[in-house]
């Protein structure tokens, strides 16, 4: 049935009743409405009440009604919420007639995975109605795999191949994504299931077996008996038919592949020299045994052997329920003469243990419905292995906008990034630090910064300055934004009627750019106001800027304040309340989630803003990553063409000028040097658009008559001056801001007054490399 077409900007309350009812029906399935309520609650909005319980209203109708009452809920907003909560059935009811499109993956990508490892593949699709999704393996559909995420667990050789995702939207042509090519990493073998001691009787078959995994799969198995070479097999199993006492001894085996080898434990084999006569009754000659503790994820092996002169049938029980063979249960029976055996191989995942709350397992074997083996009871535990998290490289981008063209100055913004810079440097981050950027400057700073970022890196982004919140989106305001402003002390919010959004930059756009190379962590800090705005009739958001392109469970954000609240500075120290709270704990080795929560706790205990500023945290970070985690660059990063080398080349804004100046009968040594940031061990940690320029003057003449010095430093943007008296030596320092705005060299003029005569020395200081390579109002690819 063809769906009715609706408009993305249409209000949900104005949709036809049949569409709304269909959406409600999807929200009722498996309590999908609860996902939406929980998602909003994580963002600080408790959208549900208890009215539906008291009045017998359905919860999904209560949820939708409250959303429409709280906001002017548009169709596109509802679509975003439903997609974030993965309620695809409801998304397929809404039809804004947007053609389906595969956003990611666009290109074929190779994944190298260790044997037994896990991998998550994802596809990012767009379109309304939301298309049908089907994952395929080597061109064949994977039954039941119809969601954007595809989880591959305990990867083995059978999982190696090409994965693609096909999407179908109504009658339109089917689309196929680029390939995700999964291959196994080469790994030396290791023993996964070891040899067991064996006690048999003469004429019985001796079987020794174990399991070894590795890639390529081990194909050579060298057996040793009593320390001597015994036999080579192609499989990890040794079988001796009709064993006798001469086959008793100590056995071990070495498994190998081209990358290495591993050796089993030494198993003791005993052979009893006696013959058991056939019995008319079933006799259990080996009871099943197992360790008292079973760890989820391991394979368990249980063996039961009986002696009987007729055929037997084994039945295995788990917690009094019959076990049948499947992916987690393998049953193998064998007979040799009058001896019969059954081997049970059992596996339970950690997810099953947690979901079913399993504490204990009880196994037993039944033979021919007449005889039962002993119970085997094992305690179930899970391994909690704490994984050490590391970064590949660590990068931080700090932007502090203070001097606005048409807005109040924010002195704390300039000071805060210098204090943050020191902490990031202690934590091992390479830092971009910029003051007072225009719109094109911010865009280019973000793009240039991301050019260094690679998969597995840690990224931190900090912005301080004026900001605004509107219609569920946050924006930062460049210093050149043209707008009117009603001045209020310490207010960084703007009256809504004077906000030109095309001059602002969306938080979402920044997040999308930072995600480009799949860093392991993106920790963002926004120190600005977030006053809630009403909808703007003339403003249409740019979907490419205001829609998140990818969610990788790697992001966490600390906002200085919540929606509809302001952010404040401490006037007496020119520091923002947020940064003053953050600095003292920022270098602690705790996760960014805990770090942000501690900021909230301390901020609340100070009580300085008395509820006028309420910080907020949000994010989808899945792992407890810390800014203090160590970094381990890869070899390619430090190679001649690697990002760390490129960083050093880009940061080479260092120089020195030396002159001898003659003033009549005396000479003055002049030394001028500049450096973007002092280096440590040859590494530049900070790249900034502020240049420290140092001028040293000295003379060694015995004539100590006073010399007056007047220094002019002209950057075309600003004239800096200083007057001093030169007695022996003199050092003057200037800080040149806004390097990205420099169009030519810095002009330096020195005026000397000595013995009534005036002297002038002029020179040009070449602008640092950063101002030559950095933005000139053009985007950097």
XYZ file of C-alpha atoms in Angstrom:
781
model
C 0.000 0.000 0.000
C 1.377 3.411 -1.004
C 1.985 5.715 1.955
C 0.629 9.245 2.209
C 3.315 11.882 1.602
C 3.801 14.418 4.402
C 6.073 17.453 4.727
C 9.205 17.396 6.917
C 8.282 20.771 8.468
C 4.660 19.765 9.022
C 3.543 19.537 12.645
C 2.862 16.002 13.874
C -0.445 17.090 15.385
C -1.627 18.054 11.894
C -0.921 14.621 10.363
C -3.867 12.442 9.253
C -5.244 10.370 12.099
C -4.455 7.041 10.372
C -0.754 7.937 10.240
C -0.661 8.965 13.913
C -2.480 5.766 14.920
C -0.019 3.666 12.925
C 2.906 5.412 14.660
C 1.295 4.765 18.043
C 0.868 1.115 17.128
C 4.601 0.797 16.365
C 5.491 2.589 19.629
C 3.412 0.047 21.535
C 5.321 -2.947 20.126
C 7.747 -4.362 22.683
C 7.276 -1.128 24.689
C 9.222 0.843 22.068
C 7.822 4.037 23.619
C 10.016 3.303 26.636
C 13.149 3.742 24.479
C 12.030 7.251 23.568
C 11.183 8.150 27.166
C 14.554 6.867 28.400
C 16.449 8.683 25.622
C 14.813 11.987 26.523
C 15.371 11.343 30.223
C 19.114 10.877 29.552
C 19.041 14.339 28.007
C 17.445 15.751 31.169
C 13.822 15.745 29.987
C 11.327 13.613 31.903
C 8.603 13.592 29.294
C 6.368 10.974 30.935
C 3.929 11.438 33.800
C 1.694 9.023 35.696
C -1.534 10.315 34.149
C -1.786 7.465 31.688
C -1.732 5.032 34.622
C -4.446 6.870 36.533
C -6.674 7.470 33.503
C -5.948 4.166 31.757
C -4.284 6.026 28.859
C -1.814 4.066 26.746
C 1.808 5.100 27.484
C 2.648 5.583 23.799
C -0.230 8.052 23.375
C 0.786 9.874 26.561
C 4.376 10.107 25.250
C 3.396 11.498 21.845
C 0.864 13.930 23.353
C 3.423 15.288 25.827
C 5.981 15.758 23.042
C 3.493 17.715 20.939
C 2.476 19.833 23.953
C 6.033 20.616 25.009
C 7.408 21.509 21.584
C 6.068 22.509 18.206
C 6.880 18.888 17.218
C 7.684 18.707 13.515
C 7.810 15.539 11.432
C 11.568 15.863 10.878
C 12.170 16.165 14.643
C 10.092 13.057 15.311
C 12.071 11.220 12.618
C 15.350 12.123 14.341
C 14.042 10.863 17.698
C 12.751 7.607 16.204
C 16.044 6.957 14.384
C 18.101 7.622 17.516
C 15.920 5.078 19.339
C 16.088 2.604 16.410
C 12.300 2.398 16.022
C 12.423 1.686 12.311
C 8.860 0.362 12.024
C 7.491 3.807 12.862
C 10.003 5.483 10.529
C 8.688 3.381 7.646
C 5.193 4.809 8.214
C 6.354 8.411 7.795
C 6.848 9.312 4.122
C 8.380 12.687 3.246
C 9.279 11.311 -0.185
C 13.040 11.558 0.358
C 14.855 8.972 -1.820
C 16.875 6.353 0.016
C 20.610 6.904 0.136
C 23.533 4.983 1.605
C 25.725 7.500 3.434
C 28.246 5.031 4.848
C 30.117 2.986 3.836
C 30.816 4.773 0.552
C 34.031 2.904 -0.254
C 35.204 -0.673 0.204
C 36.977 -1.115 3.540
C 39.208 -3.891 4.829
C 38.892 -5.109 8.447
C 41.674 -7.262 9.911
C 40.322 -9.113 12.952
C 42.089 -11.510 15.325
C 40.787 -15.071 15.461
C 38.047 -15.207 18.099
C 37.676 -11.412 18.141
C 34.557 -9.304 17.719
C 33.623 -6.733 15.059
C 30.684 -4.367 14.598
C 29.786 -3.288 11.068
C 27.347 -0.466 10.513
C 25.538 1.148 7.645
C 24.272 4.728 7.684
C 21.195 5.217 5.496
C 18.884 8.096 4.773
C 15.480 8.378 3.201
C 11.822 8.624 4.040
C 10.048 6.306 4.338
C 12.936 4.557 6.081
C 14.188 1.808 3.738
C 14.210 -1.926 4.405
C 17.689 -3.167 5.347
C 19.229 -6.565 4.579
C 22.821 -7.557 5.345
C 24.447 -10.042 2.980
C 27.503 -12.270 3.300
C 29.320 -13.123 0.065
C 26.155 -12.072 -1.788
C 23.778 -14.231 0.279
C 21.227 -12.705 2.707
C 21.916 -13.132 6.429
C 18.619 -14.242 7.936
C 17.310 -11.819 10.552
C 20.113 -9.254 10.044
C 17.908 -6.284 9.131
C 19.252 -3.522 11.369
C 21.931 -0.909 10.628
C 24.373 -2.574 13.059
C 25.765 -6.052 12.346
C 27.547 -7.704 15.287
C 30.139 -10.387 14.470
C 31.308 -12.281 17.563
C 33.978 -14.932 18.157
C 35.096 -14.555 14.560
C 36.400 -17.698 12.874
C 37.436 -18.710 9.362
C 33.801 -19.193 8.369
C 33.160 -15.469 8.997
C 35.847 -14.324 6.551
C 34.468 -12.759 3.391
C 32.603 -9.766 1.978
C 29.713 -8.120 3.783
C 27.359 -5.749 2.010
C 24.096 -4.113 2.940
C 21.149 -3.824 0.556
C 18.395 -1.291 1.087
C 15.011 -1.174 -0.567
C 12.538 1.713 -0.492
C 9.143 0.980 -1.983
C 9.213 0.603 -5.746
C 12.549 2.356 -6.142
C 15.581 0.401 -7.281
C 17.491 -1.556 -4.675
C 20.785 -0.007 -3.501
C 23.888 -1.904 -2.379
C 26.540 -0.492 -0.053
C 30.273 -0.685 -0.531
C 31.957 -3.862 0.668
C 33.156 -4.506 4.218
C 35.905 -7.063 3.660
C 36.681 -9.110 6.781
C 39.960 -11.000 6.970
C 41.746 -12.721 9.820
C 45.008 -11.420 11.215
C 47.909 -13.851 11.038
C 48.414 -15.248 14.558
C 50.631 -18.024 15.968
C 48.783 -21.022 17.412
C 47.701 -21.374 21.020
C 46.091 -24.198 22.969
C 42.380 -23.575 23.517
C 41.481 -27.006 24.985
C 44.292 -29.036 26.545
C 45.013 -32.758 26.810
C 43.443 -34.766 29.638
C 44.889 -37.757 31.472
C 43.449 -41.052 30.255
C 42.852 -44.338 32.122
C 41.803 -47.256 29.886
C 41.864 -51.018 29.846
C 43.771 -53.232 27.442
C 42.225 -53.705 24.002
C 40.410 -50.391 24.279
C 41.176 -47.592 21.884
C 43.429 -44.853 23.212
C 42.302 -41.400 22.096
C 44.152 -38.215 22.984
C 42.760 -34.952 21.626
C 43.035 -31.240 22.187
C 42.215 -27.999 20.368
C 44.602 -25.370 19.028
C 43.621 -22.181 17.269
C 45.644 -19.822 15.117
C 45.721 -18.348 11.634
C 46.668 -19.916 9.288
C 45.056 -22.944 10.919
C 47.673 -25.289 12.419
C 48.186 -28.301 10.130
C 51.196 -30.014 11.723
C 50.919 -31.818 15.074
C 54.063 -33.508 16.411
C 53.425 -35.999 19.236
C 55.953 -36.962 21.918
C 55.850 -40.032 24.191
C 58.014 -39.977 27.286
C 59.941 -37.042 25.753
C 60.729 -38.776 22.458
C 59.317 -38.174 18.972
C 56.384 -40.510 18.510
C 54.130 -39.541 15.594
C 53.066 -36.625 13.349
C 49.375 -36.122 12.587
C 47.360 -33.685 10.488
C 44.778 -33.226 13.222
C 45.049 -32.502 16.963
C 44.126 -36.088 17.780
C 46.073 -39.287 18.408
C 44.248 -42.641 18.137
C 45.770 -45.994 18.986
C 43.470 -48.930 18.257
C 43.373 -51.800 20.750
C 45.905 -50.325 23.167
C 47.993 -52.496 25.503
C 50.236 -51.805 28.487
C 53.065 -50.771 26.161
C 51.040 -47.718 25.192
C 51.041 -46.330 28.746
C 53.222 -43.303 29.352
C 53.397 -39.514 29.190
C 52.179 -37.791 26.024
C 52.358 -34.230 24.782
C 51.916 -32.566 21.384
C 53.390 -29.561 19.576
C 51.079 -27.666 17.168
C 52.587 -25.292 14.620
C 51.800 -22.947 11.748
C 54.138 -20.642 9.729
C 54.105 -18.044 12.545
C 55.114 -20.253 15.458
C 54.197 -23.189 17.660
C 52.667 -24.100 21.029
C 52.781 -27.225 23.212
C 50.105 -28.983 25.244
C 50.429 -30.104 28.822
C 51.812 -33.579 29.464
C 48.984 -36.113 29.738
C 49.440 -39.344 31.673
C 48.041 -42.477 30.013
C 47.427 -45.572 32.144
C 46.449 -48.928 30.618
C 45.038 -51.567 32.961
C 45.958 -55.121 32.020
C 42.565 -56.794 32.423
C 39.577 -57.629 30.295
C 36.129 -56.746 31.438
C 33.619 -59.410 30.426
C 30.432 -58.358 28.731
C 27.780 -57.590 31.288
C 24.063 -58.018 30.932
C 23.668 -54.802 32.935
C 24.763 -51.301 31.960
C 27.868 -50.369 33.947
C 29.195 -46.803 34.022
C 32.963 -47.094 33.814
C 33.676 -43.334 33.603
C 31.493 -40.799 35.346
C 31.356 -37.272 33.867
C 33.502 -34.746 35.741
C 34.220 -31.040 35.383
C 35.861 -28.192 37.275
C 33.789 -26.705 40.057
C 33.734 -23.330 38.308
C 32.738 -22.646 34.699
C 33.576 -19.311 33.079
C 31.076 -18.043 30.526
C 32.473 -17.985 27.012
C 34.606 -21.120 27.516
C 33.826 -24.549 26.082
C 33.039 -27.326 28.589
C 33.786 -31.004 27.873
C 31.981 -33.838 29.717
C 32.497 -37.547 28.983
C 30.441 -40.517 30.129
C 31.551 -44.089 29.326
C 29.610 -47.308 29.882
C 30.144 -51.026 29.327
C 27.264 -52.978 27.857
C 26.963 -55.883 25.433
C 24.178 -54.237 23.438
C 23.672 -50.872 21.742
C 23.065 -47.889 24.022
C 21.399 -44.493 23.632
C 22.683 -41.514 25.580
C 20.517 -38.569 26.628
C 22.099 -35.463 28.193
C 20.285 -33.271 30.698
C 20.964 -29.692 31.783
C 19.042 -28.552 34.855
C 16.656 -31.499 34.246
C 15.940 -30.485 30.632
C 17.019 -32.594 27.656
C 19.873 -31.071 25.642
C 19.813 -31.248 21.847
C 22.617 -30.366 19.471
C 22.842 -26.728 18.271
C 25.444 -23.975 17.900
C 26.172 -24.088 21.652
C 25.817 -27.863 22.239
C 27.698 -30.684 20.491
C 26.910 -34.344 21.320
C 29.223 -37.093 20.043
C 28.742 -40.828 20.690
C 31.061 -43.696 19.792
C 31.348 -47.420 20.443
C 34.255 -49.851 20.468
C 33.267 -53.401 21.183
C 31.240 -53.379 24.357
C 32.444 -49.941 25.421
C 30.293 -46.945 24.614
C 31.041 -43.261 25.230
C 29.268 -39.941 24.902
C 31.071 -36.587 24.797
C 29.141 -33.395 25.541
C 30.683 -30.103 24.403
C 28.812 -27.124 25.843
C 29.176 -23.357 25.493
C 27.340 -20.429 27.111
C 28.054 -16.781 26.281
C 28.414 -14.014 28.843
C 25.323 -12.386 27.346
C 23.286 -15.523 28.017
C 24.557 -15.722 31.581
C 23.601 -12.116 32.286
C 20.255 -12.280 30.475
C 19.132 -15.550 32.107
C 20.826 -14.791 35.445
C 22.471 -18.222 35.496
C 24.305 -19.061 38.720
C 24.749 -22.844 38.515
C 24.596 -25.632 35.925
C 23.724 -29.258 36.636
C 24.567 -31.879 33.970
C 23.872 -35.631 33.906
C 23.676 -38.445 31.366
C 20.895 -40.982 30.934
C 21.612 -44.359 29.296
C 18.794 -46.288 27.602
C 16.330 -44.713 30.004
C 17.540 -47.118 32.707
C 20.716 -45.707 34.252
C 21.611 -42.145 35.245
C 25.127 -40.847 35.744
C 26.228 -38.757 38.704
C 25.201 -35.113 38.721
C 27.892 -32.649 37.627
C 27.295 -29.289 39.284
C 29.361 -26.265 38.355
C 29.237 -22.644 39.482
C 28.952 -20.135 36.627
C 31.113 -17.001 36.622
C 32.084 -14.333 34.117
C 35.559 -13.033 33.551
C 35.867 -9.317 34.182
C 39.110 -8.487 32.442
C 39.917 -4.801 32.718
C 41.205 -3.651 29.368
C 43.846 -0.973 29.348
C 42.606 1.744 27.037
C 45.128 3.726 25.014
C 45.054 6.447 22.414
C 46.923 6.372 19.139
C 47.692 10.100 19.258
C 46.063 12.876 21.299
C 44.945 16.239 19.856
C 43.111 19.233 21.328
C 41.552 22.238 19.570
C 40.929 25.249 21.822
C 39.038 28.312 20.559
C 38.448 31.326 22.787
C 36.450 34.174 21.295
C 36.727 37.314 23.378
C 36.842 40.493 21.261
C 33.611 40.618 19.255
C 32.860 43.282 16.687
C 29.301 43.887 17.842
C 29.019 42.012 21.155
C 30.293 42.399 24.694
C 33.918 41.402 25.286
C 34.473 38.194 27.267
C 37.850 38.476 29.039
C 37.603 34.996 30.555
C 37.616 33.308 27.144
C 41.156 34.484 26.367
C 42.478 33.583 29.803
C 40.768 30.191 30.103
C 42.284 28.630 26.987
C 45.803 29.451 28.215
C 45.121 27.634 31.489
C 43.514 24.698 29.669
C 46.474 24.577 27.292
C 48.838 23.804 30.179
C 46.681 20.917 31.390
C 46.274 19.422 27.930
C 50.028 19.641 27.460
C 50.560 17.768 30.764
C 48.154 15.099 29.499
C 50.225 14.615 26.330
C 47.922 16.395 23.866
C 49.208 18.358 20.906
C 47.200 21.542 21.005
C 45.767 24.012 18.492
C 44.974 27.184 20.466
C 43.274 30.160 18.798
C 41.790 33.448 19.937
C 39.123 35.566 18.285
C 38.306 33.659 15.117
C 35.926 34.715 12.404
C 33.460 32.286 10.842
C 35.825 31.188 8.067
C 38.623 30.969 10.632
C 36.672 28.565 12.850
C 35.711 26.388 9.885
C 39.275 26.207 8.621
C 40.704 25.638 12.096
C 38.415 22.629 12.547
C 39.217 21.242 9.082
C 42.969 21.764 9.427
C 42.875 20.210 12.901
C 41.017 17.123 11.618
C 43.627 16.625 8.885
C 45.937 15.340 11.646
C 43.363 13.053 13.284
C 43.398 9.315 12.544
C 41.428 6.268 13.587
C 42.063 5.474 17.258
C 43.144 9.012 18.239
C 41.791 10.987 21.187
C 40.291 14.362 20.294
C 39.210 17.172 22.598
C 37.418 20.301 21.405
C 36.903 23.376 23.591
C 35.007 26.544 22.746
C 34.518 29.624 24.913
C 32.594 32.647 23.736
C 29.131 33.755 22.777
C 26.655 31.034 21.918
C 22.975 30.467 21.318
C 20.489 27.593 21.458
C 17.551 27.420 19.087
C 14.988 24.806 18.130
C 16.957 21.967 19.738
C 20.307 22.968 18.185
C 23.365 24.739 19.622
C 25.501 27.282 17.765
C 28.743 29.132 18.432
C 29.087 32.749 17.337
C 32.203 33.947 15.457
C 33.702 37.343 16.305
C 32.656 38.809 12.946
C 28.972 37.882 13.274
C 26.939 40.974 12.359
C 24.099 41.427 14.831
C 22.544 43.768 17.300
C 22.736 42.967 20.978
C 20.916 44.121 24.088
C 23.711 44.446 26.642
C 23.391 42.782 30.004
C 26.311 42.061 32.380
C 27.927 38.662 31.780
C 25.197 37.645 29.325
C 26.267 35.661 26.286
C 22.745 35.106 24.995
C 21.174 37.134 22.225
C 17.663 38.477 21.722
C 16.123 36.019 19.312
C 14.978 38.518 16.720
C 18.579 39.560 15.949
C 20.266 36.195 15.408
C 21.406 35.532 11.819
C 22.003 31.775 11.954
C 23.833 31.729 8.643
C 26.674 33.553 10.444
C 26.813 31.009 13.287
C 28.347 27.527 13.318
C 26.394 24.497 14.486
C 27.762 22.174 17.165
C 26.529 19.344 14.967
C 28.679 20.478 12.030
C 31.742 20.450 14.270
C 30.864 16.968 15.573
C 30.440 15.634 12.034
C 33.846 16.963 10.948
C 35.561 15.560 14.067
C 34.041 12.130 13.338
C 35.558 12.038 9.840
C 38.504 9.758 10.658
C 36.845 7.677 13.410
C 38.753 8.763 16.547
C 38.414 6.586 19.634
C 37.315 9.550 21.781
C 35.769 12.943 21.117
C 35.455 14.989 24.310
C 33.869 18.403 23.722
C 33.531 21.308 26.148
C 31.238 24.231 25.297
C 31.538 27.197 27.641
C 28.739 29.487 26.446
C 25.122 30.300 27.129
C 22.292 28.138 25.806
C 19.218 30.313 26.102
C 16.278 28.466 24.520
C 14.770 30.248 21.516
C 11.355 30.014 19.959
C 11.090 28.784 16.390
C 11.988 31.202 13.602
C 9.557 31.343 10.726
C 12.201 32.431 8.184
C 14.959 30.156 9.402
C 15.402 26.779 7.733
C 18.214 24.658 9.136
C 20.762 23.128 6.803
C 20.230 19.388 7.111
C 23.876 18.684 6.334
C 24.973 20.926 9.203
C 22.236 20.183 11.731
C 21.992 16.387 11.366
C 24.479 14.000 12.927
C 26.065 11.935 10.172
C 27.416 9.096 12.312
C 27.207 7.733 15.847
C 30.286 5.718 16.836
C 29.828 5.449 20.612
C 32.941 7.620 21.009
C 31.577 11.049 22.012
C 30.974 12.853 25.271
C 30.129 16.529 25.779
C 30.270 18.855 28.770
C 28.098 21.964 28.442
C 28.708 24.920 30.747
C 24.968 25.149 31.235
C 21.672 23.524 30.292
C 19.210 24.625 27.634
C 17.475 27.894 28.521
C 20.200 28.818 31.049
C 23.068 31.280 30.970
C 26.780 30.821 31.693
C 28.734 33.200 33.933
C 32.252 34.483 34.488
C 33.902 35.253 37.803
C 34.553 38.928 37.344
C 37.212 39.259 40.035
C 39.507 36.685 38.371
C 38.298 36.813 34.726
C 37.698 33.064 34.673
C 34.519 31.239 33.744
C 32.758 29.341 36.535
C 32.964 26.125 34.524
C 36.712 26.219 33.813
C 37.549 27.275 37.360
C 35.794 24.084 38.487
C 37.255 21.839 35.768
C 40.942 22.778 36.020
C 41.580 21.252 39.464
C 40.471 17.747 38.451
C 41.132 17.706 34.709
C 44.430 15.765 34.877
C 43.098 13.022 37.185
C 43.156 9.534 35.673
C 39.401 9.098 35.553
C 37.044 8.590 32.650
C 35.652 11.659 30.922
C 32.195 10.576 32.129
C 33.371 10.634 35.776
C 35.346 13.832 35.169
C 32.235 15.600 33.859
C 30.089 14.290 36.712
C 32.643 15.512 39.249
C 32.459 18.957 37.634
C 28.689 18.862 38.123
C 29.053 17.776 41.761
C 31.601 20.483 42.633
C 29.701 23.113 40.710
C 26.561 22.262 42.654
C 28.393 22.327 46.006
C 29.813 25.828 45.340
C 26.347 27.267 44.791
C 27.756 30.519 43.398
C 25.278 30.884 40.556
C 22.327 29.846 42.753
C 20.645 27.743 40.091
C 21.118 30.306 37.291
C 23.804 28.168 35.655
C 23.283 24.396 35.552
C 25.999 22.436 33.680
C 24.935 19.447 31.610
C 26.595 16.337 30.192
C 25.544 14.037 27.378
C 27.049 11.526 24.977
C 27.194 8.003 23.609
C 30.711 7.065 24.795
C 30.670 3.287 25.353
C 34.056 2.859 27.047
C 35.526 4.521 30.136
C 38.193 6.464 28.293
C 40.251 9.071 30.143
C 42.138 12.134 28.954
C 45.051 10.693 30.939
C 45.147 7.413 28.981
C 48.618 6.873 27.469
C 49.168 7.360 23.749
C 50.960 4.825 21.556
C 51.602 6.239 18.080
C 52.060 3.754 15.284
C 55.242 3.601 13.291
C 53.635 5.204 10.266
C 52.632 8.226 12.395
C 56.287 8.997 13.128
C 57.541 8.236 9.616
C 58.652 10.935 7.216
C 55.144 11.302 5.784
C 53.323 10.607 9.071
C 51.020 13.027 10.873
C 53.499 13.729 13.678
C 56.127 14.806 11.171
C 53.557 16.921 9.368
C 52.637 18.541 12.685
C 56.260 19.530 13.281
C 56.583 20.924 9.753
C 53.408 22.955 10.196
C 54.600 24.203 13.584
C 57.957 25.418 12.315
C 57.191 29.056 13.129
C 60.559 29.806 14.691
C 63.150 32.368 13.690
C 65.951 34.681 14.836
C 67.472 37.964 13.636
C 70.780 39.375 14.881
C 72.338 42.785 14.139
C 75.154 45.033 15.351
C 73.920 48.621 15.602
C 76.479 51.465 15.670
C 75.605 54.511 17.764
C 78.564 56.856 17.396
C 81.294 55.459 19.617
C 79.300 52.520 20.956
C 77.882 49.374 19.465
C 74.713 47.586 20.439
C 74.060 43.887 19.880
C 70.498 43.286 18.828
C 68.834 39.856 18.935
C 65.209 39.264 17.958
C 63.711 35.779 18.150
C 60.248 34.281 18.036
C 58.709 30.878 18.571
C 55.106 29.654 18.378
C 55.611 27.761 21.658
C 58.777 26.636 23.442
C 59.757 23.114 22.368
C 60.416 20.140 24.605
C 62.683 17.382 23.290
C 62.348 18.792 19.805
C 58.539 18.498 19.803
C 56.214 21.465 19.417
C 53.159 20.794 21.565
C 51.268 24.032 20.973
C 50.286 25.739 17.711
C 48.616 29.094 18.245
C 47.703 32.297 16.456
C 49.521 34.370 19.113
C 53.240 34.938 18.606
C 55.655 35.754 21.478
C 58.322 38.102 20.092
C 61.406 38.811 22.248
C 63.881 41.666 21.650
C 67.274 41.610 23.424
C 69.561 44.659 23.343
C 72.976 44.873 25.006
C 76.183 46.862 24.838
C 79.525 46.412 26.539
C 80.934 49.910 26.107
C 82.874 51.361 29.024
C 80.968 54.573 28.387
C 77.880 53.958 30.465
C 76.058 57.078 29.317
C 72.335 56.435 29.291
C 70.658 55.290 26.054
C 66.919 55.801 25.573
C 65.162 53.213 23.433
C 61.701 53.468 21.872
C 60.350 50.354 20.126
C 57.482 50.272 17.623
C 56.027 46.991 16.412
C 53.555 47.427 13.557
C 51.475 44.373 12.534
C 49.127 46.442 10.282
C 46.357 45.320 12.605
C 47.770 47.025 15.667
C 50.686 49.227 16.683
C 52.578 48.014 19.773
C 55.019 50.377 21.481
C 57.375 50.407 24.454
C 59.996 52.860 25.795
C 62.900 51.805 27.986
C 66.352 52.893 29.144
C 69.261 50.713 28.089
C 71.820 50.204 30.828
C 73.988 47.267 29.855
C 71.224 44.955 28.614
C 67.492 45.123 28.002
C 64.791 42.553 27.186
C 61.367 43.532 25.817
C 58.610 41.056 24.987
C 55.563 41.551 22.769
C 52.644 39.194 22.160
C 51.348 39.474 18.588
C 47.777 38.267 18.207
C 45.684 37.235 15.180
C 48.497 35.815 13.062
C 45.950 34.500 10.582
C 45.032 38.088 9.708
C 48.576 39.171 8.824
C 48.986 39.965 5.136
C 52.650 40.929 5.182
C 55.735 40.933 7.384
C 55.823 42.486 10.845
C 57.578 45.857 10.744
C 59.906 46.619 13.662
C 61.353 50.096 14.272
C 63.948 50.932 16.971
C 64.605 54.542 17.933
C 67.728 55.304 20.001
C 68.617 58.588 21.701
C 72.310 58.746 22.632
C 74.400 61.820 23.445
C 71.685 64.064 22.048
C 71.698 62.236 18.718
C 68.821 60.138 17.411
C 69.283 56.879 15.520
C 66.732 54.668 13.773
C 66.904 50.991 12.906
C 64.213 49.319 10.755
C 63.739 45.643 9.977
C 61.090 43.165 8.883
C 60.178 40.037 10.814
C 58.911 37.339 8.459
C 55.467 36.190 9.473
C 55.510 32.668 10.980
C 54.702 29.665 8.845
C 51.321 29.281 10.433
C 50.112 32.634 9.113
C 51.380 31.765 5.630
C 49.882 28.268 5.536
C 46.788 28.916 7.545
C 43.482 30.315 6.398
C 43.167 33.345 4.177
C 39.390 33.141 4.181
C 39.664 30.033 2.010
C 38.863 26.541 3.174
C 41.716 24.123 3.654
C 41.152 20.718 2.075
